[in-house]
């Protein structure tokens, strides 16, 4: 099964409130999942799973142990059959994930999600042999088969990416054991984390809030409200810190064991292989961002402290609105209009692809208890369509989140033509369309604004979003790296986890901040650390890539829109070097990262000059 849901989480993006939503957010869309299945008890779901099980057993009986002897055309036919069965399983699993995301508090939803996951895992165990046997084929033999078969050559990109893991593949029995135990291993701990956070309530000034609603209060205009929310979040996670520490320690140890068996040189290597980037390329990105902390986050937050009239910022001031920020509530129809206009001004074709998301029930933006926090885009399967989840409070940042997730959605629609196995992109490229869509929307709003004070507020908001995307995510990555390294010496006490968290926060955010001791538990609410270890650097990768790409667009690169759409249509068939070459960009060049970071620094320069 593919792990292809693009997620986005940081304090300002979260959102499901127990309190009554403001008037501007009371008529928000909710998705209708019936394009997948009508309900968890839909007979079509049972029939699909039964069919997939029968087909997978027949497929295993026909082909297991025989792939090496197949002709190129016969092997291509086998892969096509495998893809068809995987898509059936992908549809079922997507439906279960979306149902659970809609209300993770529901015990019934939790049982349904687990049941489907277990059934899908059992069925897919009959398909596991195909990828294992393909990776045992010699390069010369496989190449000869592809040269003799145009049908097999079509699968070249998928085979290329599959074979990146050849050196880390275990015996068939071990691979099958790990596959089947997943439902009682990592995924079970993931579910425990999700259900725990979904059921938590945070005391914010005497009012009960969900975790995501309380985190949203950290961007409130009133500093007293922000402080109360911060205190409540600290208390709620502090009360459960031993549980979150246990989850973190178990998953880190589980990863260490598997990485050791697979002979990965370090904890980050498996994620980098999946992202189709070398360890050294990621190291260069991380080093470039860390070196830029003083000219980016340290400088900006020093300016922000002065704007707010504070000698030092507390952690609850990080996302505080600026004095010039009117903090107006933006209605959903207005947000949609802004995003669609920005997409359409760039490319009418892009806006045409985006239109169904708003004309059909493909978006869930409503606020309700139990709903997943943050935002994500789920591609489901090529035979259906993506779904978007966000929690809309009517803030300017929420509009940017809509633009971001819509970027994922249109990317997934365009890439669907590559089929189930080749439509998914590595995480490093998956953020391209989302961040680009965000940039298009921001530029459209900024260019239309004539009031200097409002322009400063808009520009500062964008800088903060970029710092959250680049600086903060690299700090998260640094936290994970240090934590996983320390876990190899033994279980890490929650106090020590807190110390590592405070170390990277101090390093990344700089001397403008005073951190209260209770901030040391804030690592516990970040779901990426649990669900997708070392995912977070992909945000910085994507942001810097888009900064460079957008610069090429602003310079009037010929046929940019056409080339951009072709890049998105490629899905997972091309690597970043091939995708960026038509634009004259090369992510392996160290200057590429500096160019991306210079865009952020340039925005801060403009703010500094404005005073």
Coordinates of C-alpha atoms in Angstrom, one line a residue:
X1 CA 0.0 0.0 0.0
X2 CA 1.2 3.5 -0.8
X3 CA 1.7 6.1 1.9
X4 CA 0.5 9.0 -0.1
X5 CA -1.5 11.4 2.1
X6 CA 0.1 14.8 2.1
X7 CA -0.2 16.3 5.5
X8 CA 0.5 19.6 7.0
X9 CA 0.7 20.3 10.8
X10 CA 1.9 23.2 12.9
X11 CA 0.1 25.2 15.5
X12 CA -1.8 27.7 13.3
X13 CA -3.0 25.1 10.9
X14 CA -5.0 23.2 13.4
X15 CA -8.6 23.5 14.1
X16 CA -11.7 21.7 15.5
X17 CA -13.3 23.7 18.2
X18 CA -15.8 22.7 20.9
X19 CA -17.0 26.2 21.0
X20 CA -19.5 27.7 18.6
X21 CA -17.8 28.6 15.3
X22 CA -17.9 32.2 14.1
X23 CA -20.7 33.1 11.7
X24 CA -18.3 33.2 8.7
X25 CA -17.4 29.5 9.2
X26 CA -20.9 28.1 10.0
X27 CA -21.6 27.1 6.3
X28 CA -18.5 25.1 5.6
X29 CA -18.4 22.2 3.2
X30 CA -18.1 18.6 4.4
X31 CA -17.0 15.8 2.1
X32 CA -19.2 13.0 0.8
X33 CA -17.2 9.8 0.6
X34 CA -19.8 7.9 -1.5
X35 CA -17.6 8.1 -4.6
X36 CA -15.6 5.5 -2.7
X37 CA -18.3 3.7 -0.7
X38 CA -21.7 4.7 0.6
X39 CA -20.9 3.7 4.2
X40 CA -18.7 1.3 6.2
X41 CA -21.4 -1.4 5.7
X42 CA -21.7 -0.9 2.0
X43 CA -21.9 -4.3 0.3
X44 CA -19.7 -3.0 -2.4
X45 CA -16.8 -2.8 0.1
X46 CA -17.2 -6.4 1.2
X47 CA -17.5 -7.5 -2.4
X48 CA -14.4 -5.6 -3.4
X49 CA -12.3 -7.1 -0.6
X50 CA -13.6 -10.6 -1.3
X51 CA -12.7 -10.1 -5.0
X52 CA -9.2 -8.7 -4.1
X53 CA -8.6 -11.7 -1.8
X54 CA -9.6 -14.2 -4.5
X55 CA -7.5 -12.5 -7.2
X56 CA -4.5 -12.1 -4.9
X57 CA -4.5 -15.8 -4.0
X58 CA -4.8 -16.7 -7.7
X59 CA -2.1 -14.3 -8.6
X60 CA 0.3 -15.8 -6.0
X61 CA -0.5 -19.3 -7.2
X62 CA 0.2 -18.4 -10.8
X63 CA 3.3 -16.4 -10.5
X64 CA 5.2 -16.9 -7.1
X65 CA 8.6 -18.2 -7.8
X66 CA 8.3 -17.9 -11.6
X67 CA 8.9 -14.2 -12.4
X68 CA 12.5 -14.7 -13.5
X69 CA 11.3 -17.1 -16.2
X70 CA 8.6 -14.8 -17.6
X71 CA 9.1 -13.0 -20.9
X72 CA 9.0 -9.2 -20.9
X73 CA 5.4 -9.0 -22.1
X74 CA 4.3 -11.6 -19.5
X75 CA 6.0 -9.8 -16.7
X76 CA 4.4 -6.5 -17.8
X77 CA 1.0 -8.3 -17.7
X78 CA 1.7 -9.6 -14.2
X79 CA 2.6 -6.1 -13.0
X80 CA -0.6 -4.7 -14.5
X81 CA -2.6 -7.4 -12.6
X82 CA -0.8 -6.5 -9.4
X83 CA -1.6 -2.8 -9.9
X84 CA -5.3 -3.6 -10.4
X85 CA -5.5 -5.6 -7.1
X86 CA -3.5 -2.9 -5.3
X87 CA -5.9 -0.3 -6.5
X88 CA -8.9 -2.2 -5.1
X89 CA -7.1 -2.4 -1.7
X90 CA -6.1 1.3 -2.0
X91 CA -9.7 2.3 -2.5
X92 CA -10.8 0.4 0.6
X93 CA -8.0 1.6 2.8
X94 CA -8.5 5.2 1.6
X95 CA -12.1 5.1 2.6
X96 CA -11.3 3.7 6.1
X97 CA -8.6 6.4 6.6
X98 CA -11.0 9.2 5.6
X99 CA -13.8 7.9 7.8
X100 CA -11.5 7.7 10.7
X101 CA -10.1 11.2 10.0
X102 CA -13.6 12.6 10.0
X103 CA -14.1 11.5 13.7
X104 CA -11.2 9.7 15.4
X105 CA -13.2 9.9 18.7
X106 CA -15.7 7.4 17.4
X107 CA -15.0 3.9 18.8
X108 CA -16.9 2.5 15.8
X109 CA -14.7 4.4 13.4
X110 CA -11.6 3.1 15.1
X111 CA -12.8 -0.5 15.0
X112 CA -13.7 -0.1 11.3
X113 CA -10.3 1.4 10.4
X114 CA -8.5 -1.3 12.3
X115 CA -10.6 -4.1 10.7
X116 CA -10.0 -2.8 7.2
X117 CA -6.3 -2.4 7.8
X118 CA -6.0 -5.9 9.1
X119 CA -8.0 -7.3 6.2
X120 CA -6.0 -5.4 3.6
X121 CA -2.7 -6.4 5.2
X122 CA -3.8 -10.1 5.1
X123 CA -4.8 -9.8 1.4
X124 CA -1.7 -7.9 0.3
X125 CA 0.6 -10.5 1.9
X126 CA -0.3 -12.7 -1.1
X127 CA 1.1 -10.0 -3.4
X128 CA 4.3 -9.4 -1.5
X129 CA 6.3 -11.9 -3.5
X130 CA 6.2 -9.8 -6.7
X131 CA 8.3 -6.9 -5.4
X132 CA 10.7 -9.3 -3.6
X133 CA 11.3 -11.4 -6.7
X134 CA 11.6 -8.4 -9.0
X135 CA 14.4 -7.1 -6.8
X136 CA 16.2 -10.4 -7.1
X137 CA 16.4 -10.2 -10.9
X138 CA 19.8 -9.2 -12.1
X139 CA 20.1 -5.8 -13.7
X140 CA 21.2 -7.2 -17.1
X141 CA 18.3 -9.7 -17.2
X142 CA 15.7 -7.1 -16.3
X143 CA 17.1 -4.6 -18.8
X144 CA 17.0 -7.2 -21.6
X145 CA 13.4 -7.9 -20.8
X146 CA 12.5 -4.2 -21.0
X147 CA 14.4 -3.8 -24.3
X148 CA 12.4 -6.7 -25.8
X149 CA 9.0 -5.5 -24.5
X150 CA 7.5 -2.0 -24.9
X151 CA 4.8 -3.1 -22.4
X152 CA 7.4 -3.8 -19.7
X153 CA 9.4 -0.7 -20.6
X154 CA 6.4 1.4 -19.6
X155 CA 7.0 0.2 -16.0
X156 CA 10.7 1.4 -16.0
X157 CA 10.2 4.3 -13.6
X158 CA 8.4 2.1 -11.1
X159 CA 11.0 -0.7 -11.4
X160 CA 13.8 1.9 -11.0
X161 CA 12.3 3.2 -7.7
X162 CA 11.5 -0.3 -6.4
X163 CA 15.1 -1.4 -7.0
X164 CA 16.5 1.4 -4.8
X165 CA 15.6 -0.8 -1.9
X166 CA 17.3 -4.0 -3.2
X167 CA 20.3 -3.7 -0.9
X168 CA 17.9 -3.4 2.1
X169 CA 15.6 -6.3 1.3
X170 CA 15.3 -9.2 3.7
X171 CA 14.4 -12.8 3.1
X172 CA 10.9 -13.5 1.9
X173 CA 9.8 -15.0 5.2
X174 CA 11.1 -12.0 7.2
X175 CA 9.5 -9.5 4.8
X176 CA 6.2 -11.3 5.1
X177 CA 6.4 -11.4 8.9
X178 CA 7.1 -7.7 9.1
X179 CA 4.3 -6.9 6.7
X180 CA 1.7 -8.9 8.6
X181 CA 2.9 -7.7 12.1
X182 CA 2.5 -4.1 11.0
X183 CA -1.1 -4.0 12.2
X184 CA -0.1 -4.9 15.7
X185 CA 3.1 -2.9 15.6
X186 CA 3.7 0.7 14.3
X187 CA 0.2 1.2 13.0
X188 CA -1.3 0.2 16.4
X189 CA 0.9 2.8 18.2
X190 CA -0.2 5.4 15.5
X191 CA -3.8 4.7 16.3
X192 CA -3.2 5.0 20.1
X193 CA -1.6 8.4 19.5
X194 CA -4.5 9.6 17.2
X195 CA -7.2 8.5 19.5
X196 CA -5.5 9.9 22.6
X197 CA -5.1 13.3 21.0
X198 CA -8.6 13.3 19.6
X199 CA -10.1 12.6 23.0
X200 CA -8.0 15.1 24.9
X201 CA -9.6 18.4 26.2
X202 CA -7.6 21.5 27.0
X203 CA -8.6 24.0 29.6
X204 CA -8.2 27.5 28.1
X205 CA -9.2 30.1 30.6
X206 CA -11.9 27.8 32.1
X207 CA -13.3 26.7 28.7
X208 CA -12.8 23.2 27.4
X209 CA -11.2 23.0 24.0
X210 CA -10.0 20.3 21.7
X211 CA -6.2 20.2 21.3
X212 CA -6.4 21.6 17.8
X213 CA -8.7 24.4 18.9
X214 CA -6.4 25.3 21.8
X215 CA -3.4 25.3 19.5
X216 CA -5.3 27.7 17.2
X217 CA -5.6 30.1 20.1
X218 CA -1.9 30.5 20.0
X219 CA -2.4 32.9 17.1
X220 CA -5.1 35.0 18.9
X221 CA -4.9 38.8 19.0
X222 CA -5.1 38.8 22.8
X223 CA -1.9 37.9 24.5
X224 CA -3.7 36.8 27.6
X225 CA -5.7 34.3 25.5
X226 CA -2.5 33.0 23.9
X227 CA -0.8 32.6 27.3
X228 CA -3.9 30.7 28.7
X229 CA -3.9 28.4 25.6
X230 CA -0.2 27.7 26.0
X231 CA -0.7 27.0 29.7
X232 CA -3.6 24.6 28.9
X233 CA -1.7 22.8 26.2
X234 CA 1.3 22.3 28.4
X235 CA -0.8 21.0 31.2
X236 CA -2.8 18.6 29.0
X237 CA 0.3 17.1 27.4
X238 CA 2.3 17.3 30.6
X239 CA -0.4 15.1 32.3
X240 CA 0.1 12.5 29.6
X241 CA 3.8 13.0 28.8
X242 CA 4.7 9.5 30.0
X243 CA 2.3 7.9 27.5
X244 CA 3.6 10.1 24.6
X245 CA 7.2 9.3 25.7
X246 CA 6.4 5.6 25.7
X247 CA 4.9 5.8 22.2
X248 CA 7.9 7.7 21.0
X249 CA 10.4 5.4 22.6
X250 CA 8.7 2.2 21.3
X251 CA 8.5 3.5 17.7
X252 CA 12.1 4.8 17.7
X253 CA 13.3 1.4 19.0
X254 CA 11.1 -0.4 16.4
X255 CA 12.7 1.7 13.7
X256 CA 16.2 1.0 15.0
X257 CA 15.6 -2.7 14.9
X258 CA 14.2 -2.8 11.4
X259 CA 16.9 -0.3 10.1
X260 CA 19.6 -2.6 11.6
X261 CA 18.2 -5.7 9.9
X262 CA 17.9 -3.8 6.6
X263 CA 21.4 -2.4 6.9
X264 CA 20.5 1.3 6.7
X265 CA 23.5 3.4 7.8
X266 CA 21.5 5.8 9.9
X267 CA 17.9 6.5 11.1
X268 CA 17.2 9.0 8.3
X269 CA 18.4 6.8 5.4
X270 CA 15.2 4.8 4.8
X271 CA 13.1 8.0 4.4
X272 CA 15.7 9.5 2.1
X273 CA 15.6 6.3 -0.1
X274 CA 11.8 6.6 -0.2
X275 CA 12.2 10.3 -1.2
X276 CA 14.7 9.3 -3.9
X277 CA 17.3 11.6 -2.6
X278 CA 20.8 10.8 -1.2
X279 CA 21.7 11.3 2.4
X280 CA 24.3 13.9 1.4
X281 CA 21.7 16.0 -0.5
X282 CA 19.5 16.2 2.7
X283 CA 22.5 17.0 4.8
X284 CA 23.3 19.9 2.5
X285 CA 19.8 21.2 2.8
X286 CA 19.8 20.9 6.6
X287 CA 23.2 22.6 6.8
X288 CA 22.2 25.5 4.6
X289 CA 19.1 26.1 6.7
X290 CA 20.8 25.9 10.0
X291 CA 23.5 28.3 8.8
X292 CA 20.8 30.7 7.8
X293 CA 19.0 30.7 11.2
X294 CA 20.7 34.1 12.2
X295 CA 19.7 35.9 9.0
X296 CA 16.2 34.4 8.9
X297 CA 14.4 33.4 12.1
X298 CA 16.7 35.1 14.6
X299 CA 16.5 38.4 12.7
X300 CA 12.8 38.3 12.0
X301 CA 11.7 37.4 15.5
X302 CA 13.9 40.2 16.9
X303 CA 12.0 42.6 14.7
X304 CA 8.7 41.0 15.7
X305 CA 9.5 41.6 19.4
X306 CA 10.0 45.3 18.7
X307 CA 6.8 45.5 16.7
X308 CA 4.8 43.9 19.6
X309 CA 6.6 46.2 22.1
X310 CA 8.0 43.2 24.0
X311 CA 11.6 42.9 25.4
X312 CA 11.4 39.1 24.7
X313 CA 8.9 36.9 23.0
X314 CA 7.4 33.9 24.8
X315 CA 6.7 30.8 22.8
X316 CA 3.0 31.7 22.7
X317 CA 4.0 34.9 20.8
X318 CA 5.5 33.1 17.9
X319 CA 2.4 33.2 15.8
X320 CA 0.8 36.3 17.3
X321 CA -0.8 38.7 14.8
X322 CA 1.1 41.9 14.2
X323 CA -0.4 45.2 15.4
X324 CA -1.1 46.1 11.8
X325 CA -3.0 42.9 11.3
X326 CA -6.7 43.6 11.3
X327 CA -7.4 40.0 12.0
X328 CA -10.5 40.1 9.8
X329 CA -12.5 36.9 9.3
X330 CA -12.6 35.7 5.7
X331 CA -15.7 33.9 4.7
X332 CA -15.4 30.5 3.0
X333 CA -16.8 31.8 -0.3
X334 CA -14.3 34.7 -0.2
X335 CA -11.5 32.3 0.5
X336 CA -12.5 30.1 -2.4
X337 CA -12.8 33.1 -4.7
X338 CA -9.3 34.3 -3.8
X339 CA -7.7 30.9 -4.4
X340 CA -9.5 30.2 -7.6
X341 CA -8.7 33.6 -9.0
X342 CA -5.0 33.2 -8.2
X343 CA -4.9 29.8 -9.8
X344 CA -6.8 31.0 -12.8
X345 CA -4.6 34.1 -13.3
X346 CA -1.6 31.7 -13.5
X347 CA -3.3 29.1 -15.7
X348 CA -6.9 28.8 -16.8
X349 CA -6.2 25.1 -17.2
X350 CA -5.1 24.8 -13.6
X351 CA -8.2 26.6 -12.3
X352 CA -10.4 24.3 -14.5
X353 CA -8.8 21.2 -12.8
X354 CA -9.3 22.8 -9.4
X355 CA -13.0 23.7 -10.0
X356 CA -14.5 20.3 -9.1
X357 CA -13.1 20.4 -5.6
X358 CA -15.5 23.3 -4.9
X359 CA -18.4 22.3 -7.1
X360 CA -18.5 18.7 -5.7
X361 CA -18.3 17.5 -2.1
X362 CA -14.6 16.7 -2.2
X363 CA -13.5 19.1 0.7
X364 CA -14.2 18.8 4.4
X365 CA -13.5 22.2 6.0
X366 CA -16.1 22.1 8.8
X367 CA -15.2 22.4 12.5
X368 CA -16.2 19.5 14.8
X369 CA -14.9 17.5 17.7
X370 CA -13.0 14.4 16.9
X371 CA -12.0 15.5 13.4
X372 CA -8.3 15.2 12.5
X373 CA -6.4 18.4 13.2
X374 CA -4.3 20.2 10.6
X375 CA -4.9 19.6 7.0
X376 CA -4.2 17.0 4.3
X377 CA -4.9 16.0 0.8
X378 CA -5.6 12.3 0.1
X379 CA -5.3 11.2 -3.5
X380 CA -7.3 7.9 -2.9
X381 CA -7.0 6.1 -6.2
X382 CA -6.9 7.2 -9.9
X383 CA -10.3 5.7 -10.6
X384 CA -11.8 8.1 -8.0
X385 CA -10.5 11.5 -7.0
X386 CA -8.7 13.2 -4.2
X387 CA -10.3 14.5 -1.0
X388 CA -9.1 17.5 1.0
X389 CA -9.4 17.9 4.8
X390 CA -8.9 21.2 6.5
X391 CA -10.3 23.0 9.5
X392 CA -11.4 26.5 8.5
X393 CA -11.5 29.3 11.0
X394 CA -11.6 32.2 8.5
X395 CA -8.1 33.5 9.1
X396 CA -5.7 34.6 6.4
X397 CA -3.5 31.6 7.3
X398 CA -6.5 29.3 6.6
X399 CA -6.8 30.7 3.1
X400 CA -3.2 29.8 2.5
X401 CA -3.8 26.3 3.8
X402 CA -6.7 26.0 1.3
X403 CA -4.4 27.1 -1.5
X404 CA -1.7 24.6 -0.2
X405 CA -4.0 21.6 0.0
X406 CA -5.7 22.5 -3.3
X407 CA -2.2 22.4 -4.9
X408 CA -1.8 18.8 -3.7
X409 CA -5.3 18.0 -5.1
X410 CA -4.7 19.3 -8.6
X411 CA -1.2 17.6 -8.6
X412 CA -2.9 14.3 -7.7
X413 CA -5.6 14.7 -10.4
X414 CA -3.0 15.5 -13.0
X415 CA -0.7 12.6 -12.0
X416 CA -3.5 10.1 -11.8
X417 CA -3.0 9.4 -15.6
X418 CA 0.2 7.5 -14.6
X419 CA -1.9 4.8 -12.8
X420 CA -1.9 3.7 -9.2
X421 CA 1.7 2.6 -9.0
X422 CA 3.3 5.5 -10.7
X423 CA 1.1 8.5 -9.8
X424 CA 2.5 9.0 -6.3
X425 CA 5.5 11.3 -6.0
X426 CA 8.3 11.3 -3.3
X427 CA 7.6 13.6 -0.4
X428 CA 10.3 16.0 -1.6
X429 CA 8.3 16.6 -4.9
X430 CA 4.9 16.1 -3.4
X431 CA 5.1 19.5 -1.7
X432 CA 5.9 21.3 -5.0
X433 CA 2.4 22.0 -6.3
X434 CA 1.1 22.8 -2.8
X435 CA 3.7 25.4 -1.9
X436 CA 3.5 26.8 -5.4
X437 CA -0.2 27.2 -5.1
X438 CA 0.3 29.0 -1.8
X439 CA 2.8 31.3 -3.4
X440 CA 0.5 32.1 -6.3
X441 CA -2.3 33.0 -3.8
X442 CA -0.1 35.1 -1.6
X443 CA 1.4 37.1 -4.5
X444 CA -2.1 37.8 -5.9
X445 CA -3.3 39.1 -2.6
X446 CA -0.1 41.1 -2.0
X447 CA 0.0 42.6 -5.4
X448 CA -3.7 43.8 -5.0
X449 CA -3.0 45.5 -1.7
X450 CA -2.1 49.2 -1.8
X451 CA -2.1 50.1 1.9
X452 CA 1.5 50.0 3.2
X453 CA 0.5 48.9 6.7
X454 CA -1.6 46.0 5.3
X455 CA 1.1 45.1 2.9
X456 CA 3.6 44.8 5.8
X457 CA 1.2 42.6 7.7
X458 CA 0.7 40.4 4.6
X459 CA 4.4 40.2 4.0
X460 CA 5.1 39.4 7.7
X461 CA 2.5 36.7 7.6
X462 CA 4.1 35.1 4.6
X463 CA 7.6 35.3 6.2
X464 CA 6.2 33.5 9.2
X465 CA 4.6 30.8 7.1
X466 CA 7.9 30.3 5.3
X467 CA 9.8 30.2 8.6
X468 CA 7.3 27.6 9.8
X469 CA 7.8 25.7 6.6
X470 CA 11.6 25.9 6.4
X471 CA 13.2 26.8 9.8
X472 CA 10.7 25.1 12.0
X473 CA 10.5 21.9 10.0
X474 CA 14.3 21.6 9.8
X475 CA 14.3 22.1 13.6
X476 CA 11.8 19.3 13.8
X477 CA 14.1 17.2 11.7
X478 CA 17.0 18.0 13.9
X479 CA 15.0 17.0 17.0
X480 CA 14.1 13.7 15.4
X481 CA 17.7 13.0 14.4
X482 CA 19.0 13.8 17.9
X483 CA 16.3 11.8 19.6
X484 CA 16.8 8.7 17.4
X485 CA 20.5 8.8 18.0
X486 CA 20.0 9.0 21.7
X487 CA 17.4 6.2 21.7
X488 CA 20.1 3.8 20.4
X489 CA 21.8 4.1 23.8
X490 CA 18.6 3.1 25.7
X491 CA 15.1 4.4 26.5
X492 CA 15.0 8.2 26.7
X493 CA 13.3 9.7 29.7
X494 CA 10.6 12.3 28.9
X495 CA 12.7 14.9 30.7
X496 CA 15.5 14.3 28.3
X497 CA 13.2 14.4 25.3
X498 CA 12.1 17.8 26.6
X499 CA 15.7 18.9 26.9
X500 CA 16.4 18.0 23.2
X501 CA 13.3 19.8 22.1
X502 CA 14.3 22.9 24.0
X503 CA 17.8 22.7 22.6
X504 CA 16.6 22.7 19.0
X505 CA 13.9 25.4 19.6
X506 CA 16.5 27.7 21.2
X507 CA 18.9 27.1 18.3
X508 CA 16.3 27.7 15.6
X509 CA 14.2 30.5 17.0
X510 CA 17.1 32.5 18.5
X511 CA 17.7 35.0 21.3
X512 CA 14.5 36.9 20.8
X513 CA 12.7 34.2 22.8
X514 CA 12.4 33.2 26.5
X515 CA 11.1 29.7 26.8
X516 CA 9.2 28.7 29.9
X517 CA 10.0 25.2 31.2
X518 CA 6.5 23.9 30.4
X519 CA 7.2 24.4 26.6
X520 CA 9.4 21.2 26.9
X521 CA 6.3 19.0 26.2
X522 CA 5.3 20.5 22.9
X523 CA 7.1 17.9 20.9
X524 CA 4.3 15.5 21.9
X525 CA 1.6 17.0 19.7
X526 CA 3.5 16.7 16.4
X527 CA 1.9 13.7 14.6
X528 CA 4.7 13.5 11.9
X529 CA 7.1 12.2 14.6
X530 CA 4.7 9.2 15.1
X531 CA 3.2 8.6 11.7
X532 CA 6.0 9.4 9.3
X533 CA 9.5 9.8 10.9
X534 CA 11.8 12.3 9.2
X535 CA 9.0 13.4 6.9
X536 CA 9.3 17.1 7.9
X537 CA 12.4 18.1 5.9
X538 CA 10.3 17.5 2.8
X539 CA 8.5 20.8 3.6
X540 CA 11.8 22.8 3.6
X541 CA 12.9 20.9 0.4
X542 CA 9.6 21.8 -1.3
X543 CA 9.6 25.4 -0.1
X544 CA 13.2 26.2 -1.3
X545 CA 12.5 24.3 -4.5
X546 CA 9.3 26.4 -5.1
X547 CA 11.1 29.6 -4.3
X548 CA 13.6 28.9 -7.0
X549 CA 10.9 27.7 -9.4
X550 CA 8.7 30.8 -8.8
X551 CA 11.7 33.0 -9.4
X552 CA 12.1 31.5 -12.8
X553 CA 8.4 32.1 -13.5
X554 CA 8.6 35.8 -12.4
X555 CA 11.6 36.2 -14.7
X556 CA 9.3 35.2 -17.7
X557 CA 10.7 31.8 -18.5
X558 CA 9.2 30.7 -21.9
X559 CA 6.2 28.3 -21.8
X560 CA 6.5 28.1 -18.0
X561 CA 2.9 27.2 -17.4
X562 CA 2.9 24.5 -20.0
X563 CA 6.1 23.0 -18.5
X564 CA 4.8 23.3 -15.0
X565 CA 1.6 21.3 -15.8
X566 CA 3.7 18.7 -17.6
X567 CA 5.9 18.4 -14.5
X568 CA 2.8 17.7 -12.4
X569 CA 1.4 15.2 -14.9
X570 CA 4.7 13.2 -14.6
X571 CA 3.7 12.0 -11.1
X572 CA 6.3 9.6 -9.8
X573 CA 7.8 8.8 -13.2
X574 CA 10.6 11.3 -13.0
X575 CA 13.2 12.3 -10.4
X576 CA 13.7 15.9 -9.3
X577 CA 16.7 16.4 -11.6
X578 CA 14.7 15.5 -14.7
X579 CA 11.7 17.5 -13.6
X580 CA 13.7 20.7 -12.9
X581 CA 15.9 20.5 -15.9
X582 CA 13.4 22.2 -18.3
X583 CA 13.5 25.2 -16.0
X584 CA 17.3 25.4 -15.8
X585 CA 17.4 24.4 -12.2
X586 CA 19.5 21.7 -10.4
X587 CA 18.8 20.8 -6.8
X588 CA 22.1 19.0 -6.5
X589 CA 23.9 22.4 -6.8
X590 CA 24.5 24.0 -3.3
X591 CA 23.6 27.4 -4.8
X592 CA 20.1 26.1 -5.4
X593 CA 19.4 26.0 -1.7
X594 CA 20.9 29.4 -1.1
X595 CA 18.7 30.8 -3.9
X596 CA 15.6 29.5 -2.1
X597 CA 16.7 30.8 1.3
X598 CA 17.6 34.1 -0.2
X599 CA 13.9 34.6 -1.2
X600 CA 12.9 34.5 2.5
X601 CA 15.8 36.7 3.5
X602 CA 14.7 39.2 0.8
X603 CA 11.2 39.4 2.3
X604 CA 12.8 40.1 5.7
X605 CA 15.0 42.8 4.1
X606 CA 11.9 44.4 2.8
X607 CA 10.2 44.3 6.2
X608 CA 13.3 45.7 7.8
X609 CA 13.4 48.6 5.4
X610 CA 9.7 49.4 6.0
X611 CA 10.5 49.8 9.7

